JSON list of C-alpha atoms in Angstrom, two decimals:
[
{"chain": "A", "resi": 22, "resn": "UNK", "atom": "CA", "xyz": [0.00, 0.00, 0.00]},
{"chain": "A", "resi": 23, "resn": "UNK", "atom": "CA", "xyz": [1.48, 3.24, -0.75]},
{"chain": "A", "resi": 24, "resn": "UNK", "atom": "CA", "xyz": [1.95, 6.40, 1.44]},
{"chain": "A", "resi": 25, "resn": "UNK", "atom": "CA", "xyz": [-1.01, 8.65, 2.12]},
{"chain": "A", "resi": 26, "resn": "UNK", "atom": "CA", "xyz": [-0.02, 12.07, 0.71]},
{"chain": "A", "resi": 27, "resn": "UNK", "atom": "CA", "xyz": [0.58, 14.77, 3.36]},
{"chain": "A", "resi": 28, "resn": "UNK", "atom": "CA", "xyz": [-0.49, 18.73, 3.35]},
{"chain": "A", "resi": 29, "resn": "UNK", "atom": "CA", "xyz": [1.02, 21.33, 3.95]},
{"chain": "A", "resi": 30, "resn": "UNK", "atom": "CA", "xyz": [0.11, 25.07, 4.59]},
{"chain": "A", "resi": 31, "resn": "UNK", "atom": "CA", "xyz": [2.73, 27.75, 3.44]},
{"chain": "A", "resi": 32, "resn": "UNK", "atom": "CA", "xyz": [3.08, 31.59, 3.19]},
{"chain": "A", "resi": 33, "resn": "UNK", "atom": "CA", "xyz": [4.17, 33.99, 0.31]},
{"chain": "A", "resi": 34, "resn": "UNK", "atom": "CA", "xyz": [5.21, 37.56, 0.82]},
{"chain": "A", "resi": 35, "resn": "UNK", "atom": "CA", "xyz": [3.82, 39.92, -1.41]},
{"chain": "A", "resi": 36, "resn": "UNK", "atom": "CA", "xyz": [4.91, 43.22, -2.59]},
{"chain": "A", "resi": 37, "resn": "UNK", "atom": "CA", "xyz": [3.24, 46.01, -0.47]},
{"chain": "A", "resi": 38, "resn": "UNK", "atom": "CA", "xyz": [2.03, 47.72, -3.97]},
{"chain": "A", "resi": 39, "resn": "UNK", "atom": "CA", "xyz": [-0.66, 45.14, -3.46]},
{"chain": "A", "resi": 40, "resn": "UNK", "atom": "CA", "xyz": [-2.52, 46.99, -0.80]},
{"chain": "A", "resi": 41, "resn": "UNK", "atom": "CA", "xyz": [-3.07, 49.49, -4.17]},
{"chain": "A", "resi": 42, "resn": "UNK", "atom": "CA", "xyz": [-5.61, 46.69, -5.29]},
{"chain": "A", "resi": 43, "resn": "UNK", "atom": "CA", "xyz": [-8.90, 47.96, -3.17]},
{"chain": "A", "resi": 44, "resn": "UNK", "atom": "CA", "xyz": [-10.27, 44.28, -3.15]},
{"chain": "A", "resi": 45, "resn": "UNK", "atom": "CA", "xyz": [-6.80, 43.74, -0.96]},
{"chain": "A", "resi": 46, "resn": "UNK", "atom": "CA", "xyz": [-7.66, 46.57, 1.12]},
{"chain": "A", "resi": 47, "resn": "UNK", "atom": "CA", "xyz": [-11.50, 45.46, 1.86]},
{"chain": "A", "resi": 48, "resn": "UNK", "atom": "CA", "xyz": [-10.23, 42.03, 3.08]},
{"chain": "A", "resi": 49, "resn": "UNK", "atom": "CA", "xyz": [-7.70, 43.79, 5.15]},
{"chain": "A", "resi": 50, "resn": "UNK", "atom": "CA", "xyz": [-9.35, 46.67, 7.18]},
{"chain": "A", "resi": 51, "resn": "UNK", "atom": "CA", "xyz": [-7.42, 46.32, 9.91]},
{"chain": "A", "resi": 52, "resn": "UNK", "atom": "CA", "xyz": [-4.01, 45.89, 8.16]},
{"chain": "A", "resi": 53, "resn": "UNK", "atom": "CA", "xyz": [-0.93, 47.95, 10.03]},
{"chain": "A", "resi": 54, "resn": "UNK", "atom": "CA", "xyz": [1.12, 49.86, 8.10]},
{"chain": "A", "resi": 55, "resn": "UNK", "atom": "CA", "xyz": [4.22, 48.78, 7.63]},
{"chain": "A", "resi": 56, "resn": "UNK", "atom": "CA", "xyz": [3.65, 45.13, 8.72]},
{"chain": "A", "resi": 57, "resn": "UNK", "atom": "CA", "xyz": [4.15, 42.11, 5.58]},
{"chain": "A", "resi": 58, "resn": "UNK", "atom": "CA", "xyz": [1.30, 41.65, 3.12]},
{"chain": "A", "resi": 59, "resn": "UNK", "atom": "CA", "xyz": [1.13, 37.79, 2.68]},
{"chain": "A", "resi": 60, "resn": "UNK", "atom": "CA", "xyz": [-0.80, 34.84, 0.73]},
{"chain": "A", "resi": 61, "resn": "UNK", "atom": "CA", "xyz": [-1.70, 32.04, 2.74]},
{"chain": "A", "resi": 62, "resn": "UNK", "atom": "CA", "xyz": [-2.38, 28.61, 0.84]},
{"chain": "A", "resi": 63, "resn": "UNK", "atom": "CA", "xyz": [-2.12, 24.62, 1.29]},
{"chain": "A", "resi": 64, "resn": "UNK", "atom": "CA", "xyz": [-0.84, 22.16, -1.10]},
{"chain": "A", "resi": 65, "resn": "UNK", "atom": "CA", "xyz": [-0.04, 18.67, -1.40]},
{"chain": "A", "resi": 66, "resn": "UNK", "atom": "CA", "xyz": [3.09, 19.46, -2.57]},
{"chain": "A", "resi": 67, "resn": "UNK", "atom": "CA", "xyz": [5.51, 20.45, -1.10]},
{"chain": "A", "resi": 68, "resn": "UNK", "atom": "CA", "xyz": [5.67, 24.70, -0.31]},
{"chain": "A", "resi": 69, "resn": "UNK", "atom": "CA", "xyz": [8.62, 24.98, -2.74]},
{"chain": "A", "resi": 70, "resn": "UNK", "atom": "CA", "xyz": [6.76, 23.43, -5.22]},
{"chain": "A", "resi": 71, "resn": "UNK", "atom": "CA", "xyz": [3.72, 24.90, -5.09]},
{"chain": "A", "resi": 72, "resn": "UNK", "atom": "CA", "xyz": [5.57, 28.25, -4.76]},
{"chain": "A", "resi": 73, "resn": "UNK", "atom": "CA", "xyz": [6.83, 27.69, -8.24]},
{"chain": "A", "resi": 74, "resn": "UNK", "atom": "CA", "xyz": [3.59, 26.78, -9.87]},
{"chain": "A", "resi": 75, "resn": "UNK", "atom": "CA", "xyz": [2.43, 30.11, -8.72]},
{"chain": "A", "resi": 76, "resn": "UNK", "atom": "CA", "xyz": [5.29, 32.19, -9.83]},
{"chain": "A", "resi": 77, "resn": "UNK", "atom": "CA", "xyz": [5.54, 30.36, -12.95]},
{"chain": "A", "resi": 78, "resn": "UNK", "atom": "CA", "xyz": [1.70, 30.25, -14.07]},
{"chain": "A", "resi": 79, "resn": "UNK", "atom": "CA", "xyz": [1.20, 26.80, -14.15]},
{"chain": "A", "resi": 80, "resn": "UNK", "atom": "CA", "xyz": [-1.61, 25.11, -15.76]},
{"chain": "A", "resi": 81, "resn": "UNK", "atom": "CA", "xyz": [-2.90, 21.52, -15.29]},
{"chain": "A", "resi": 82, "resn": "UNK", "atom": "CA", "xyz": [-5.68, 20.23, -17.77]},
{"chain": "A", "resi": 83, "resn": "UNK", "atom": "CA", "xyz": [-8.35, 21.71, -16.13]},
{"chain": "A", "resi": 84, "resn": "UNK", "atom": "CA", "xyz": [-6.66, 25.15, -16.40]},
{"chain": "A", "resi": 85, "resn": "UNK", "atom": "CA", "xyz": [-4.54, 27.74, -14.46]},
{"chain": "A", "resi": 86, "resn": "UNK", "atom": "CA", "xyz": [-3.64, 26.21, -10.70]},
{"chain": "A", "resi": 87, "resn": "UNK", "atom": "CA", "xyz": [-2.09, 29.69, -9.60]},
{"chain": "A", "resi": 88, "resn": "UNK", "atom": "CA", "xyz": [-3.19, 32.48, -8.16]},
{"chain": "A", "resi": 89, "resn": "UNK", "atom": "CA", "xyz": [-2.91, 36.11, -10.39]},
{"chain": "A", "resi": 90, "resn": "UNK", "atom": "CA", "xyz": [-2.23, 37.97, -7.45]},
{"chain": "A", "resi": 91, "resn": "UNK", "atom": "CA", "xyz": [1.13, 35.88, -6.07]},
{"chain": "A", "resi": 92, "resn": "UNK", "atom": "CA", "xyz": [2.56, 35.30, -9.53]},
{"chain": "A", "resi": 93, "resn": "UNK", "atom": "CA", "xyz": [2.23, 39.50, -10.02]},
{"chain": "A", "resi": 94, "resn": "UNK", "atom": "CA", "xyz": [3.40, 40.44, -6.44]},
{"chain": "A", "resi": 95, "resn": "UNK", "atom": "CA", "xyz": [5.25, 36.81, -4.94]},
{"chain": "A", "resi": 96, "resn": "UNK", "atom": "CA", "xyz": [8.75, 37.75, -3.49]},
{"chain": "A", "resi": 97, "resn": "UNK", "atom": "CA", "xyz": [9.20, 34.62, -1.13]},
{"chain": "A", "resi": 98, "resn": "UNK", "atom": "CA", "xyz": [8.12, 31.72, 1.03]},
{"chain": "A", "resi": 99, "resn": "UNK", "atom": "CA", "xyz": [8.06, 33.20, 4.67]},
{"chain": "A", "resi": 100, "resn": "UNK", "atom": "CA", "xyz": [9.01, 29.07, 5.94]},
{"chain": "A", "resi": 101, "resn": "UNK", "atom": "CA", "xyz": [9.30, 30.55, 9.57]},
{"chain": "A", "resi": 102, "resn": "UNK", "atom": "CA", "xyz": [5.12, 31.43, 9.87]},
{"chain": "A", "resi": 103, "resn": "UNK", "atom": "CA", "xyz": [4.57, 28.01, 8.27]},
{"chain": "A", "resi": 104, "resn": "UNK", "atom": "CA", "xyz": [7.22, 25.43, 9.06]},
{"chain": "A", "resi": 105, "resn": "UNK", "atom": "CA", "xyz": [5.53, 24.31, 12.49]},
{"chain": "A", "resi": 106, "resn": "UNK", "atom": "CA", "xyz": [2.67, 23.48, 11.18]},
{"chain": "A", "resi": 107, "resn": "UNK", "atom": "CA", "xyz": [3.43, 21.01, 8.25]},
{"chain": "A", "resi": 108, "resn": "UNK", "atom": "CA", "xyz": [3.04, 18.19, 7.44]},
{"chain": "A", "resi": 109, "resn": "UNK", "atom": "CA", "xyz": [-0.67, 17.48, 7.84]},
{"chain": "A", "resi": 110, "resn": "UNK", "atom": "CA", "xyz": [-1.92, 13.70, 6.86]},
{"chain": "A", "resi": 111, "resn": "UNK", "atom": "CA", "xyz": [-5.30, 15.21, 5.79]},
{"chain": "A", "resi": 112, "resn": "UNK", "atom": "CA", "xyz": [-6.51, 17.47, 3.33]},
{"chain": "A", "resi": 113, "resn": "UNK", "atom": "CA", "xyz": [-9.32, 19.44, 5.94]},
{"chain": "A", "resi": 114, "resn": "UNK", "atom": "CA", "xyz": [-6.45, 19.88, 8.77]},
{"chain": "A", "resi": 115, "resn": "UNK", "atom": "CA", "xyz": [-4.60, 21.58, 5.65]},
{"chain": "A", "resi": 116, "resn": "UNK", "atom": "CA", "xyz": [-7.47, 23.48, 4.83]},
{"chain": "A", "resi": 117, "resn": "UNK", "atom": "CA", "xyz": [-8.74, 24.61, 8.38]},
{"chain": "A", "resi": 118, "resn": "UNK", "atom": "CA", "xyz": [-4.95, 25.75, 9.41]},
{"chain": "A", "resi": 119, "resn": "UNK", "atom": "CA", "xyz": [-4.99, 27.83, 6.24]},
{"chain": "A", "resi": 120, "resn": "UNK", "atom": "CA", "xyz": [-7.87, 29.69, 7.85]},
{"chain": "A", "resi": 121, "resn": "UNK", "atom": "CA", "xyz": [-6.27, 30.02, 11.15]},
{"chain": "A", "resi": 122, "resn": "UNK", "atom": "CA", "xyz": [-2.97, 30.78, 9.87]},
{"chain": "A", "resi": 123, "resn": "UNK", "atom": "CA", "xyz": [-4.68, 33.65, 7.80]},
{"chain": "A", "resi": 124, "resn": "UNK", "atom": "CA", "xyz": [-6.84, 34.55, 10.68]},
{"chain": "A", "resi": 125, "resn": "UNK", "atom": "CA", "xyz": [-3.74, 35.03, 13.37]},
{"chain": "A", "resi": 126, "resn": "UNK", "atom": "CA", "xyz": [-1.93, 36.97, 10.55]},
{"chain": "A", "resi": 127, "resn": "UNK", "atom": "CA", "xyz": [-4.38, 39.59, 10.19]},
{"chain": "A", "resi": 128, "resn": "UNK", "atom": "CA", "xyz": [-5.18, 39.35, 14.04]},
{"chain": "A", "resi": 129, "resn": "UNK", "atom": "CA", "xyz": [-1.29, 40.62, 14.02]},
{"chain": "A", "resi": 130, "resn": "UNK", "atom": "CA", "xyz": [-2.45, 43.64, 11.83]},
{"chain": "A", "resi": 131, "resn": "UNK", "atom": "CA", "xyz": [-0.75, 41.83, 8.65]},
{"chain": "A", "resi": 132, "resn": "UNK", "atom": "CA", "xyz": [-2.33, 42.38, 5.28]},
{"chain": "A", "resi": 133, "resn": "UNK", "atom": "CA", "xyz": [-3.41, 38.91, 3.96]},
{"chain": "A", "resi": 134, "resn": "UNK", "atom": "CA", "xyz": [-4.92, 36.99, 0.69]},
{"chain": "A", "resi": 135, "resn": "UNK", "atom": "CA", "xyz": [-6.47, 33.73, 0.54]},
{"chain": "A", "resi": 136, "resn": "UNK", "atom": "CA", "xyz": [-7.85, 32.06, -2.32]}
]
């Protein structure tokens, strides 16, 4: 029997000329100046990975698997919000620390996009 696949969560930083987009700004009301602007996502692959299909634009045949807004303002993984928390054997832990992830980031007054 083969190995279950594990998740992960992971965290890009994005350039702060995203809080020019006013959709970024609406999901981030309470966003500090000054403090990272961040995408928050899980995978089954690993963060590096899925980093790279983002910054690259992949496609699978169902269509893009990337978000716009990291491959236009991605600078880096952040592994140091993320690193604790991975691996995860199941897809919904993946999913629900992608919410709380998100949710302590913005608690911390960063600016954050999810899917």
């Amino acid at each position: 029997m083969s190995k279950e696949t594990d998740y992960s969560i992971y965290v890009i930083e994005l350039d702060k000329s995203i809080l020019e987009l006013k959709k970024f700004r609406e999901e981030n009301p309470d966003y500090i100046k000054g403090k990272p602007c961040v995408y928050v996502g899980f995978t089954s692959k690993s963060p590096e990975e899925r980093y790279e299909q983002h910054m690259t634009g992949a496609r699978n045949k169902k269509g893009p698997i990337f978000s716009k807004k990291v491959k236009k303002y991605g600078l880096k993984l952040k592994p140091r919000l993320y690193k604790s928390h991975n691996p995860m054997e199941t897809q919904q832990e993946a999913i629900d620390m992608e919410v709380e992830k998100a949710r302590r980031l913005r608690k911390r007054g960063y600016g954050v996009w999810q899917k």
